[in-house]
Amino acid sequence: MVQMRTMEIMVGAFMAAGFVALFFLAMQVSNLSNLTEGDGYHITARFDNIGGLKVRSPVAMAGVRIGRVTKISFDNTTYEAIVTMLVDNSHNTIPDDTFAKIYTAGLLGEQYIGLDPGGSEEFLTEGGKISLTQSALVLEEIIGQFLFSKAEEGGSNE
Amino acid sequence: MSQHPNDSNEPLVKIRGLRFYRRERAIFDGVDIDIPKGLITAIMGPSGTGKTTLLKLIGGQLRPDAGTIHVGGQDVHKLNNKDLYKLRMRMGMLFQSGALLTDINVFENVAYPLREHTQLPESIIRKLVLMKLEAVGLRGARDLMPSELSGGMARRVALARAIVLDPQMIMYDEPFTGQDPISMGVLVQLIPRLNKASRLTSIVVSHDVEETAGIADIIYVISNGKVIAGGPSEQIANSDSPWVRQFMDGLADGPVPFHFPAKPLEADMLENAAATGAIH
Amino acid sequence: MEQLARLGRIGISSLERLGRGHLLLAHMFSGVTALIMRPTLLIAQIHSVGVFSMLIITISGLFVGMVLGLQGYYILSQFGAEETLGVMVAASLVRELGPVVTALLFAGRAGSALTAEIGLMKATEQLSGLEMMAVDPIKRILTPRFMAGLISMPLLAALFSAIGVIGGHFVGVGLLGVDEGAYWSQMQSKIDLHEDIYNGVIKSIVFGFVCTWIALFQGHDCIPTSEGVSRATTRTVVHSALAILCLDFVLTALMFGE
């Protein structure tokens, strides 16, 4: 029976190790820890073009992550993208004239929403809307604009 | 084929018209055997006549191609799984190798059927197991692992395990094969003693003529898929049929082809038999 | 004509084996309820299937993680993207290497042992003996082993991945000087709980199911001689490895193909 006891202990240790490993993977390796960072409030913003923004992309202010994108939908009448974000409750003093812009982290990195605070005394709350937005920069458009302006310059010089 | 003398008593095992084929080869080709209650019945025959197969058929581990086997009035191969397992609890079988579970010790091996089939308290299991081990003379070996036992001891432990549930009948598969004279003597004593003490019905499958004939009440001789003789052991022992004589006396030449069918040799044998002039 | 007949024979016998395999599977499942009543049987098997595989799994996981750290660093540093080392290590472990390598090791370590054990029990008439003792050998012997494999595999795979991530951390952060914060935070922002971790666990459960099933079937279906057992053991390893790799492709296509 002593044998049985040690065996039970070993199996218990094995199963505990397995579950700890799973827990470690879930909490430390994956984004679960970010998902469960307290409650927050939802705000929405409309963009002409969201580029490569995805659900769960970060929302940052002054480079600090304060929330994440929870939903991306498309408005059939205005042809705009509606992005819903969840902002952490601890950041509840965001002015309602804040400017939302889609940035790219590094040249090839992922895209995220950067918020530039405005000067209003009113703060955004649950269901609040950001009306000032700037779309993602699309590389082809930038190059296209650049070429176009160069061509115009050349044309006026002649 | 052979009418049993004790027909007044309903036999425990009744085999009728049994046919069993392995691929194209007929192992049993119409076999009728009665095994009466409370006696030791020996089924003898040369190696390769499917004696072990017969035990597996009786135990319901194999299905016959034709014919029926009744054990205690129940058709073994018409039973559903649950009833078949119930029936097997009343049968014990001693395998040639002993078939002990190698990962548990002697005591646990003997206790195994009790633990599987009963809810008996540990103290009673202990008593029962020690009693059965005592019956086979191995009470002192209870803590050994099966790998530490000799072949004869393993077989005796297996015997203790086979009788631990107090079955109605017990089937011995070649109990004497490969035993030294002493353990052979032990088993020769043990089988009839158990049979009397526990009012068992025993079926002994063997090709060891002398030992088996010594303990058996009834003997069947099987060859070539057929029963060639059957009856009380004295009758068989004194039979003048050339088949029986050849087997009982261990003659190399005779009417029974000892070898796997092979045309030229078979012809050879028949020639020999004709020479002795004993074919009827 | 002879070739055609041979092909037919092979086809028929494979179908028969497949059929027997599924019958065995159904039979094993029918013993699950009885097993729940006797958890000690399961514990004993998790001990021999899971606990004994732990050492090889943790050591392999550590080294695989360390190699990933090294290789990943050399490639990523060419793009100046060493910070994403954590992502690379974790993603490859959790999605692929964890389940697959664990399953391959499991097939070699536990699967072959299961086949040999069952095959020898068959060869020494132990299974037959149980049957004559009115004990169903499939429910009593095979089902606990099957469930133990099913339970142990995802735990072993998780252990492998977790140790691998730590091994990658040791090499990447400890030896090569990747920023510690970047290692973890990049990992956390890119590895998704559902997409990556859950799918990895599902993969390892499927592999555990298939590997244990193959091992037990080969043991139960082998020719009961020493040669038969040794062939069955080889077949277990070969069939398991093939099944794991093929299934990995199918599962990956189903899970990550959008």
XYZ file of C-alpha atoms in Angstrom:
696
model
C 0.000 0.000 0.000
C 3.013 2.232 0.468
C 3.680 1.686 -3.220
C 0.184 2.836 -4.078
C 0.693 5.944 -1.983
C 3.927 7.003 -3.702
C 2.315 6.293 -7.038
C -0.604 8.525 -6.190
C 1.767 11.275 -5.140
C 3.761 10.957 -8.358
C 0.624 11.076 -10.472
C -0.598 14.043 -8.486
C 2.706 15.822 -9.080
C 2.566 15.020 -12.767
C -0.958 16.315 -13.170
C -0.181 19.413 -11.134
C 2.895 20.094 -13.290
C 0.798 19.673 -16.427
C -1.864 22.069 -15.212
C 0.724 24.595 -14.024
C 2.273 24.437 -17.499
C -1.126 25.029 -19.103
C -1.774 27.889 -16.711
C 1.651 29.330 -17.473
C 0.955 29.145 -21.196
C -2.418 30.787 -20.765
C -1.327 33.551 -18.404
C 2.285 34.257 -19.201
C 2.637 33.340 -22.847
C -0.711 34.283 -24.323
C -2.647 37.509 -24.205
C -5.099 36.216 -21.640
C -3.525 38.402 -18.973
C -4.180 41.430 -21.142
C -7.737 40.419 -21.814
C -8.675 40.212 -18.230
C -7.174 43.492 -17.093
C -10.200 44.694 -15.185
C -13.339 46.160 -16.657
C -13.470 49.015 -19.048
C -15.771 51.196 -21.065
C -16.444 51.091 -24.779
C -15.895 53.974 -27.162
C -16.288 53.965 -30.909
C -14.584 55.780 -33.709
C -15.201 55.922 -37.452
C -12.358 55.621 -39.915
C -12.252 55.914 -43.679
C -9.643 53.191 -43.787
C -8.357 51.046 -40.971
C -5.544 49.383 -42.897
C -4.377 46.280 -41.078
C -6.067 46.975 -37.762
C -7.469 43.849 -36.128
C -9.646 42.902 -33.203
C -7.445 42.888 -30.070
C -5.055 45.440 -31.577
C -3.793 47.784 -28.859
C -5.146 51.224 -28.105
C -2.432 53.533 -26.807
C -2.137 57.036 -25.501
C 1.279 58.677 -25.505
C 2.611 55.252 -26.346
C 1.103 53.606 -23.273
C -1.362 50.828 -23.829
C -4.703 51.751 -22.303
C -7.089 49.378 -24.041
C -7.744 47.252 -27.063
C -9.967 46.992 -30.106
C -12.952 44.738 -29.416
C -14.986 44.999 -32.605
C -14.592 46.170 -36.151
C -17.675 46.632 -38.322
C -18.591 48.324 -41.539
C -21.219 50.989 -42.070
C -23.125 50.219 -45.271
C -24.402 53.756 -45.776
C -21.336 55.861 -45.108
C -18.805 53.238 -46.220
C -16.782 53.791 -43.087
C -15.256 51.345 -40.653
C -16.628 51.488 -37.131
C -14.053 50.471 -34.556
C -15.154 49.707 -31.020
C -12.491 49.901 -28.320
C -12.444 48.855 -24.713
C -10.560 51.351 -22.586
C -9.490 50.457 -19.117
C -11.554 52.008 -16.321
C -8.478 53.518 -14.741
C -8.130 55.797 -17.756
C -11.444 57.584 -17.491
C -10.334 61.140 -18.129
C -10.018 61.090 -21.905
C -11.379 64.343 -23.364
C -14.259 63.915 -25.824
C -12.434 65.864 -28.529
C -9.590 63.381 -28.559
C -8.047 62.634 -31.913
C -7.835 58.922 -32.910
C -5.226 57.927 -35.407
C -4.072 54.571 -36.763
C -0.349 54.133 -36.448
C 2.021 51.401 -37.428
C 4.540 50.130 -34.916
C 7.775 50.228 -36.820
C 7.984 49.902 -40.572
C 6.555 46.403 -40.757
C 4.939 46.092 -37.346
C 1.336 45.726 -36.393
C -1.129 48.595 -36.456
C -2.624 50.194 -33.419
C -4.834 53.118 -32.501
C -3.114 56.106 -30.975
C -5.191 58.644 -29.086
C -4.058 62.312 -28.943
C -5.926 64.124 -26.158
C -7.835 67.294 -26.947
C -8.570 70.190 -24.607
C -12.199 69.532 -23.726
C -13.430 69.420 -20.146
C -15.902 66.664 -21.028
C -14.630 63.114 -20.753
C -15.518 60.101 -22.829
C -17.763 57.533 -21.121
C -19.353 54.200 -22.048
C -20.678 54.375 -25.616
C -18.806 57.615 -26.300
C -17.820 58.509 -29.847
C -14.579 59.924 -31.152
C -15.373 62.119 -34.120
C -11.873 63.250 -35.011
C -10.051 60.428 -36.740
C -7.300 59.898 -39.205
C -7.132 56.778 -41.315
C -4.314 54.369 -41.557
C -1.538 55.290 -43.895
C -1.611 52.993 -46.843
C 1.804 52.649 -48.365
C 0.565 52.577 -51.976
C -1.377 55.815 -51.448
C 1.610 57.586 -49.968
C 3.805 56.513 -52.836
C 1.070 57.453 -55.282
C 0.711 60.918 -53.723
C 4.451 61.389 -53.683
C 4.789 60.519 -57.355
C 1.809 62.692 -58.235
C 3.243 65.731 -56.444
C 6.631 65.162 -58.030
C 4.990 65.019 -61.439
C 3.092 68.248 -60.720
C 6.301 69.955 -59.600
C 8.028 68.901 -62.755
C 5.064 70.136 -64.843
C 5.016 73.618 -63.243
C 8.751 74.062 -63.619
C 8.596 73.763 -67.359
C -20.102 -41.747 -31.984
C -19.598 -43.234 -28.584
C -22.429 -43.709 -26.151
C -21.526 -42.724 -22.674
C -22.159 -45.334 -19.995
C -23.499 -42.882 -17.360
C -26.297 -41.539 -19.523
C -28.799 -41.573 -16.702
C -27.024 -38.578 -15.232
C -27.323 -35.411 -17.290
C -23.746 -34.483 -18.185
C -22.353 -31.087 -17.170
C -20.847 -30.472 -20.578
C -22.541 -31.824 -23.641
C -20.834 -31.413 -26.992
C -22.776 -32.353 -30.111
C -21.658 -32.381 -33.739
C -18.836 -29.941 -33.079
C -17.035 -28.711 -36.162
C -14.265 -26.181 -36.125
C -12.019 -25.134 -38.962
C -8.837 -23.190 -38.918
C -8.514 -21.870 -42.443
C -9.083 -24.957 -44.585
C -7.999 -27.480 -41.976
C -10.646 -29.206 -39.912
C -9.615 -29.185 -36.248
C -12.853 -30.845 -35.175
C -14.987 -32.670 -37.642
C -18.120 -33.769 -35.878
C -17.183 -34.364 -32.251
C -19.634 -35.587 -29.573
C -18.411 -35.568 -25.987
C -20.245 -35.849 -22.659
C -18.543 -34.723 -19.506
C -20.347 -36.071 -16.444
C -20.593 -34.171 -13.178
C -18.178 -34.821 -10.370
C -15.729 -36.932 -12.336
C -12.395 -36.363 -13.992
C -12.675 -36.603 -17.739
C -9.515 -36.767 -19.763
C -9.359 -35.742 -23.361
C -6.283 -37.186 -24.942
C -4.753 -37.127 -28.307
C -1.542 -36.394 -30.057
C -0.183 -32.872 -30.224
C -1.895 -30.594 -32.676
C -5.296 -32.234 -32.394
C -6.774 -29.035 -30.995
C -7.214 -30.062 -27.388
C -6.563 -26.529 -26.179
C -8.946 -25.299 -28.860
C -11.598 -27.569 -27.402
C -11.216 -25.946 -23.974
C -11.443 -22.493 -25.523
C -14.595 -23.571 -27.319
C -16.100 -24.796 -24.067
C -15.142 -21.525 -22.400
C -16.777 -19.558 -25.180
C -13.564 -17.871 -26.278
C -13.888 -19.375 -29.739
C -17.005 -20.010 -31.785
C -17.541 -23.363 -33.497
C -18.385 -23.495 -37.193
C -21.113 -26.008 -36.484
C -22.513 -27.989 -33.568
C -23.383 -27.014 -30.024
C -21.737 -27.013 -26.623
C -23.994 -27.034 -23.595
C -22.567 -26.327 -20.162
C -24.979 -26.876 -17.298
C -27.836 -26.902 -19.779
C -26.893 -23.563 -21.372
C -25.761 -23.297 -24.971
C -22.437 -21.493 -24.521
C -22.452 -19.843 -27.917
C -26.021 -18.582 -27.727
C -25.429 -16.708 -24.469
C -25.092 -12.954 -24.512
C -21.906 -11.439 -23.155
C -23.230 -10.929 -19.658
C -24.493 -14.481 -19.242
C -21.326 -15.871 -20.773
C -19.269 -14.008 -18.158
C -21.588 -15.309 -15.479
C -21.057 -18.827 -16.757
C -17.292 -18.358 -16.819
C -17.348 -17.452 -13.151
C -18.437 -21.047 -12.601
C -15.582 -22.380 -14.723
C -11.938 -22.416 -13.839
C -9.252 -22.875 -16.389
C -5.634 -23.747 -15.861
C -3.544 -22.562 -18.767
C -0.469 -24.359 -19.919
C 1.711 -21.386 -19.048
C -0.215 -20.567 -15.897
C -1.179 -17.178 -17.356
C -0.452 -15.420 -14.077
C -0.500 -11.643 -14.169
C 3.172 -10.760 -14.096
C 2.875 -7.341 -12.477
C 1.382 -8.514 -9.172
C 2.566 -11.080 -6.634
C 1.244 -14.551 -5.941
C -1.198 -13.445 -3.265
C -2.681 -10.722 -5.444
C -2.916 -13.120 -8.373
C -5.005 -15.543 -6.384
C -7.025 -12.721 -4.871
C -7.640 -11.193 -8.298
C -10.928 -12.951 -9.176
C -12.241 -12.211 -5.686
C -11.414 -8.537 -5.973
C -12.943 -8.364 -9.444
C -16.149 -10.209 -8.734
C -16.920 -9.797 -5.074
C -17.131 -7.010 -2.526
C -15.688 -9.161 0.247
C -13.788 -7.423 3.032
C -10.028 -7.668 2.996
C -9.875 -10.051 5.982
C -12.096 -12.629 4.262
C -10.208 -12.316 0.985
C -7.018 -12.980 2.900
C -8.444 -16.101 4.517
C -9.825 -17.453 1.265
C -6.595 -16.834 -0.620
C -4.428 -18.424 2.053
C -6.775 -21.402 2.165
C -6.491 -21.968 -1.566
C -2.745 -21.452 -1.493
C -2.566 -23.973 1.317
C -4.486 -26.435 -0.835
C -1.796 -26.249 -3.495
C 0.963 -26.159 -0.894
C 2.254 -22.678 -1.679
C 1.056 -20.636 1.258
C 4.655 -19.697 1.949
C 5.176 -18.329 -1.560
C 2.515 -15.689 -1.297
C 4.867 -12.722 -1.533
C 6.837 -13.952 -4.535
C 6.392 -12.421 -7.952
C 5.370 -14.778 -10.785
C 8.793 -14.356 -12.401
C 10.378 -15.882 -9.286
C 8.329 -19.081 -9.535
C 9.303 -22.282 -11.282
C 7.004 -23.578 -13.981
C 5.411 -26.119 -11.689
C 4.862 -23.588 -8.909
C 3.348 -21.113 -11.361
C 0.930 -23.792 -12.470
C -0.047 -24.532 -8.884
C -0.598 -20.842 -8.161
C -2.732 -20.667 -11.283
C -4.639 -23.664 -9.963
C -5.260 -21.885 -6.676
C -6.495 -18.897 -8.635
C -8.739 -21.076 -10.795
C -10.491 -22.539 -7.741
C -10.667 -19.406 -5.622
C -14.213 -18.617 -6.762
C -15.240 -22.244 -6.076
C -16.222 -23.076 -9.642
C -18.328 -26.050 -10.692
C -15.789 -27.288 -13.142
C -12.173 -26.799 -13.898
C -10.350 -27.285 -17.163
C -6.715 -28.293 -17.163
C -4.751 -27.545 -20.299
C -1.782 -29.924 -20.473
C -1.123 -29.845 -16.725
C 1.776 -32.288 -16.897
C 3.676 -30.986 -19.879
C 7.197 -29.866 -19.201
C 7.145 -30.703 -15.489
C 9.886 -32.415 -13.594
C 8.861 -35.747 -11.998
C 8.312 -34.176 -8.585
C 6.007 -31.369 -9.609
C 4.318 -33.812 -11.947
C 3.715 -36.079 -8.962
C 2.358 -33.120 -6.999
C -0.108 -32.268 -9.722
C -1.126 -35.890 -10.189
C -2.044 -35.956 -6.508
C -3.576 -32.524 -6.459
C -6.080 -32.862 -9.275
C -8.048 -35.842 -7.879
C -7.789 -34.453 -4.351
C -9.286 -31.124 -5.369
C -11.903 -32.892 -7.386
C -13.057 -34.904 -4.380
C -12.698 -32.162 -1.792
C -14.527 -29.464 -3.740
C -16.884 -31.804 -5.658
C -15.549 -30.381 -8.887
C -15.925 -31.616 -12.396
C -12.563 -31.747 -14.079
C -11.583 -31.834 -17.697
C -7.969 -32.725 -18.268
C -6.555 -32.205 -21.700
C -3.272 -33.993 -22.082
C -1.046 -36.193 -24.123
C 0.764 -37.595 -21.125
C -0.868 -41.003 -21.205
C 0.326 -42.596 -18.019
C -0.369 -39.739 -15.603
C -3.662 -38.821 -17.186
C -4.959 -42.365 -17.404
C -4.025 -42.794 -13.758
C -6.299 -40.021 -12.490
C -9.097 -39.957 -15.065
C -12.477 -41.621 -14.613
C -13.456 -41.191 -18.236
C -11.173 -40.961 -21.231
C -11.803 -39.657 -24.728
C -9.176 -40.097 -27.384
C -9.249 -37.604 -30.215
C -7.397 -37.836 -33.438
C -7.824 -36.206 -36.827
C -10.743 -34.137 -35.625
C -12.768 -37.123 -34.486
C -13.316 -38.996 -31.248
C -11.802 -42.405 -31.880
C -12.580 -43.865 -28.477
C -14.428 -42.850 -25.336
C -15.435 -44.511 -22.120
C -14.372 -45.376 -18.567
C -10.640 -45.321 -18.207
C -10.225 -49.096 -17.563
C -12.159 -49.831 -20.716
C -9.947 -47.527 -22.748
C -6.799 -48.782 -21.091
C -7.695 -52.332 -22.027
C -9.105 -51.505 -25.420
C -7.798 -53.574 -28.280
C -8.555 -51.002 -30.948
C -5.333 -50.367 -32.819
C -5.832 -46.577 -32.682
C -6.201 -46.567 -28.948
C -3.436 -49.080 -28.446
C -1.073 -47.030 -30.546
C -1.728 -43.923 -28.507
C -1.882 -45.528 -25.089
C 1.260 -47.512 -25.639
C 3.039 -44.737 -27.406
C 3.820 -46.665 -30.556
C 5.451 -44.661 -33.259
C 3.753 -46.593 -36.001
C 0.072 -47.215 -36.135
C -3.198 -46.216 -37.699
C -3.092 -42.659 -36.403
C -1.113 -40.291 -38.563
C 0.916 -38.456 -35.975
C 2.050 -35.908 -38.471
C 0.469 -32.969 -40.090
C -1.222 -34.211 -43.268
C 1.354 -34.764 -45.947
C 0.471 -36.947 -48.832
C 3.407 -39.302 -49.337
C 3.966 -39.970 -45.654
C 0.285 -40.633 -45.085
C 0.324 -43.197 -47.815
C 3.322 -44.667 -46.098
C 1.457 -44.963 -42.843
C -1.593 -46.625 -44.372
C 0.680 -49.164 -45.898
C 2.100 -49.899 -42.486
C -1.345 -50.238 -41.005
C -2.327 -52.648 -43.740
C 0.743 -54.676 -42.979
C -0.336 -55.190 -39.381
C -3.747 -56.152 -40.728
C -5.622 -54.419 -37.951
C -7.945 -52.122 -39.894
C -11.587 -53.039 -39.674
C -3.928 -10.774 -62.739
C -1.909 -12.144 -59.842
C -0.805 -8.627 -58.905
C -4.390 -7.436 -58.970
C -5.421 -10.248 -56.665
C -2.584 -9.415 -54.306
C -3.644 -5.777 -54.252
C -7.167 -6.912 -53.492
C -5.963 -9.117 -50.649
C -3.974 -6.236 -49.146
C -6.993 -3.972 -49.448
C -9.317 -6.487 -47.814
C -6.965 -7.266 -44.956
C -6.361 -3.548 -44.290
C -10.092 -2.972 -44.195
C -10.445 -5.880 -41.785
C -7.772 -4.414 -39.529
C -9.462 -1.042 -39.657
C -12.731 -2.683 -38.715
C -11.146 -4.575 -35.834
C -9.512 -1.352 -34.686
C -12.842 0.419 -34.522
C -14.506 -2.496 -32.767
C -11.719 -2.395 -30.207
C -12.189 1.345 -29.797
C -15.909 0.935 -29.215
C -15.225 -1.869 -26.764
C -12.695 0.282 -24.887
C -15.173 3.139 -24.643
C -17.794 0.795 -23.238
C -15.484 0.248 -20.275
C -15.178 3.934 -19.361
C -18.117 3.975 -16.954
C -16.745 0.992 -15.058
C -13.366 2.705 -14.918
C -14.839 5.772 -13.267
C -15.891 3.517 -10.396
C -12.299 2.359 -9.943
C -10.004 5.365 -10.318
C -7.026 3.514 -8.859
C -6.691 1.587 -12.127
C -6.490 4.865 -14.008
C -4.001 6.356 -11.569
C -1.717 3.355 -11.958
C -1.762 3.779 -15.721
C -1.242 7.550 -15.689
C 1.735 6.721 -13.531
C 3.276 4.398 -16.085
C 2.187 6.321 -19.185
C 2.482 9.915 -18.031
C 4.875 10.130 -15.110
C 7.504 7.948 -16.740
C 7.372 10.091 -19.889
C 7.816 13.303 -17.924
C 11.594 13.250 -17.797
C 12.146 12.767 -21.524
C 9.477 15.373 -22.283
C 10.909 18.065 -20.020
C 14.486 17.529 -21.174
C 13.497 17.502 -24.838
C 11.328 20.555 -24.309
C 14.177 22.449 -22.707
C 16.589 21.699 -25.525
C 14.092 22.321 -28.307
C 13.296 25.694 -26.734
C 16.979 26.515 -26.440
C 17.642 25.619 -30.068
C 14.679 27.723 -31.138
C 16.118 30.605 -29.128
C 19.489 30.282 -30.844
C 18.257 29.799 -34.394
C 15.518 32.375 -34.016
C 17.970 34.931 -32.704
C 20.374 34.550 -35.640
C 17.606 34.886 -38.200
C 15.667 37.653 -36.474
C 18.748 39.722 -35.683
C 19.383 40.020 -39.413
C 16.178 42.039 -39.611
C 16.829 43.793 -36.341
C 13.767 42.091 -34.923
C 15.281 40.246 -31.955
C 12.464 41.530 -29.729
C 10.076 39.197 -31.506
C 12.136 36.174 -30.460
C 9.617 35.391 -27.739
C 6.807 35.305 -30.272
C 8.728 33.028 -32.557
C 9.716 30.595 -29.831
C 6.289 30.498 -28.225
C 4.316 30.304 -31.457
C 6.337 27.462 -32.886
C 6.209 25.573 -29.591
C 2.572 26.059 -28.753
C 1.230 25.575 -32.248
C 3.450 22.864 -33.654
C 6.456 21.533 -31.838
C 4.783 21.086 -28.465
C 1.999 18.780 -29.624
C 3.922 17.100 -32.444
C 7.263 16.405 -30.779
C 5.545 15.348 -27.569
C 3.366 12.941 -29.531
C 6.365 11.517 -31.390
C 8.277 11.037 -28.144
C 5.174 9.610 -26.525
C 4.776 7.081 -29.342
C 8.377 6.023 -28.904
C 8.392 5.985 -25.126
C 4.901 5.029 -23.978
C 3.264 3.710 -27.152
C 5.849 1.052 -27.846
C 5.811 0.019 -24.189
C 2.037 -0.324 -24.267
C 2.151 -2.469 -27.403
C 4.851 -4.704 -25.987
C 3.012 -5.046 -22.682
C -0.336 -5.938 -24.232
C 1.314 -8.160 -26.831
C 3.220 -10.087 -24.196
C 0.123 -10.397 -22.056
C -1.539 -11.919 -25.083
C 1.413 -14.187 -25.830
C 1.585 -15.461 -22.249
C -2.181 -16.120 -22.257
C -2.760 -13.502 -19.561
C -5.537 -11.865 -21.584
C -7.092 -15.245 -22.276
C -6.730 -16.104 -18.601
C -8.563 -12.946 -17.591
C -11.323 -13.775 -19.997
C -11.711 -17.211 -18.428
C -11.809 -15.561 -15.011
C -14.855 -13.726 -16.362
C -12.909 -10.461 -16.475
C -13.173 -8.555 -19.742
C -9.525 -7.903 -20.600
C -10.349 -4.989 -22.893
C -12.331 -3.133 -20.269
C -10.032 -4.109 -17.432
C -6.612 -3.790 -19.096
C -6.991 -1.678 -22.223
C -9.497 0.982 -21.212
C -7.449 2.374 -18.285
C -4.383 2.589 -20.524
C -6.361 4.300 -23.236
C -7.799 6.907 -20.901
C -4.414 7.438 -19.291
C -2.902 8.193 -22.704
C -5.734 10.549 -23.508
C -5.266 12.450 -20.250
C -1.473 12.433 -20.172
C -0.772 13.671 -23.685
C -2.152 17.239 -23.401
C -0.470 17.648 -20.011
C 2.844 16.432 -21.401
C 2.512 18.712 -24.425
C 1.762 21.699 -22.199
C 4.783 20.820 -20.087
C 6.929 20.572 -23.198
C 5.808 23.967 -24.507
C 6.144 25.706 -21.158
C 9.623 24.335 -20.551
C 10.514 25.203 -24.147
C 9.476 28.829 -23.677
C 11.641 28.963 -20.577
C 14.522 27.344 -22.483
C 14.160 29.956 -25.231
C 14.143 32.646 -22.563
C 17.309 31.222 -21.050
C 19.188 31.343 -24.357
C 17.605 34.462 -25.826
C 17.492 36.667 -22.780
C 20.131 35.070 -20.617
C 22.873 34.361 -23.130
C 22.182 36.483 -26.215
C 20.919 39.591 -24.492
C 17.435 40.025 -25.898
C 15.478 42.442 -23.743
C 13.554 40.509 -21.136
C 10.504 42.737 -21.221
C 10.331 42.546 -25.004
C 10.604 38.763 -24.913
C 7.535 38.392 -22.727
C 5.453 41.354 -23.855
C 5.804 40.647 -27.556
C 4.898 37.070 -26.816
C 1.878 38.073 -24.805
C 0.589 40.480 -27.393
C 0.929 38.055 -30.275
C 0.089 34.642 -28.847
C -3.638 34.226 -28.676
C -5.318 32.100 -26.054
C -7.892 30.627 -28.409
C -6.075 30.594 -31.692
C -2.792 29.256 -30.378
C -3.072 27.682 -26.952
C -6.489 26.046 -27.234
C -5.743 24.757 -30.696
C -2.449 23.337 -29.474
C -4.250 21.545 -26.654
C -6.850 20.173 -29.068
C -4.058 18.908 -31.288
C -2.367 17.112 -28.431
C -5.640 15.519 -27.317
C -6.184 14.213 -30.847
C -2.612 12.907 -30.958
C -3.006 11.270 -27.556
C -6.159 9.557 -28.737
C -4.621 8.288 -31.961
C -1.255 7.242 -30.503
C -2.750 5.290 -27.614
C -5.342 3.720 -29.844
C -2.720 2.577 -32.344
C -0.457 1.237 -29.589
C -3.217 -0.713 -27.875
C -4.649 -2.036 -31.110
C -1.260 -3.237 -32.311
C -0.666 -4.967 -28.998
C -4.085 -6.552 -28.924
C -4.029 -7.565 -32.578
C -0.477 -8.912 -32.714
C 0.501 -12.478 -33.447
C 1.218 -13.859 -29.977
C 4.829 -14.821 -30.519
C 7.994 -12.937 -29.678
C 8.441 -12.062 -33.328
C 4.842 -10.918 -33.595
C 5.229 -8.660 -30.562
C 8.416 -7.101 -31.870
C 6.807 -6.436 -35.255
C 3.774 -4.929 -33.580
C 5.996 -2.646 -31.505
C 7.757 -1.405 -34.619
C 4.444 -0.899 -36.348
C 3.192 1.146 -33.415
C 6.052 3.610 -33.701
C 5.868 3.843 -37.495
C 2.097 4.115 -37.715
C 1.920 6.589 -34.848
C 4.579 8.832 -36.378
C 2.857 8.812 -39.757
C -0.555 9.392 -38.220
C 0.756 12.277 -36.096
C 2.399 14.063 -39.001
C -0.517 13.578 -41.391
C -3.066 14.593 -38.797
C -0.941 17.596 -37.865
C -1.209 18.847 -41.422
C -4.958 18.298 -41.530
C -5.525 19.904 -38.134
C -3.291 22.861 -38.934
C -5.147 23.436 -42.189
C -8.471 23.278 -40.354
C -7.425 25.469 -37.434
C -5.160 28.118 -38.841
C -6.209 28.176 -42.472
C -8.635 31.031 -42.744
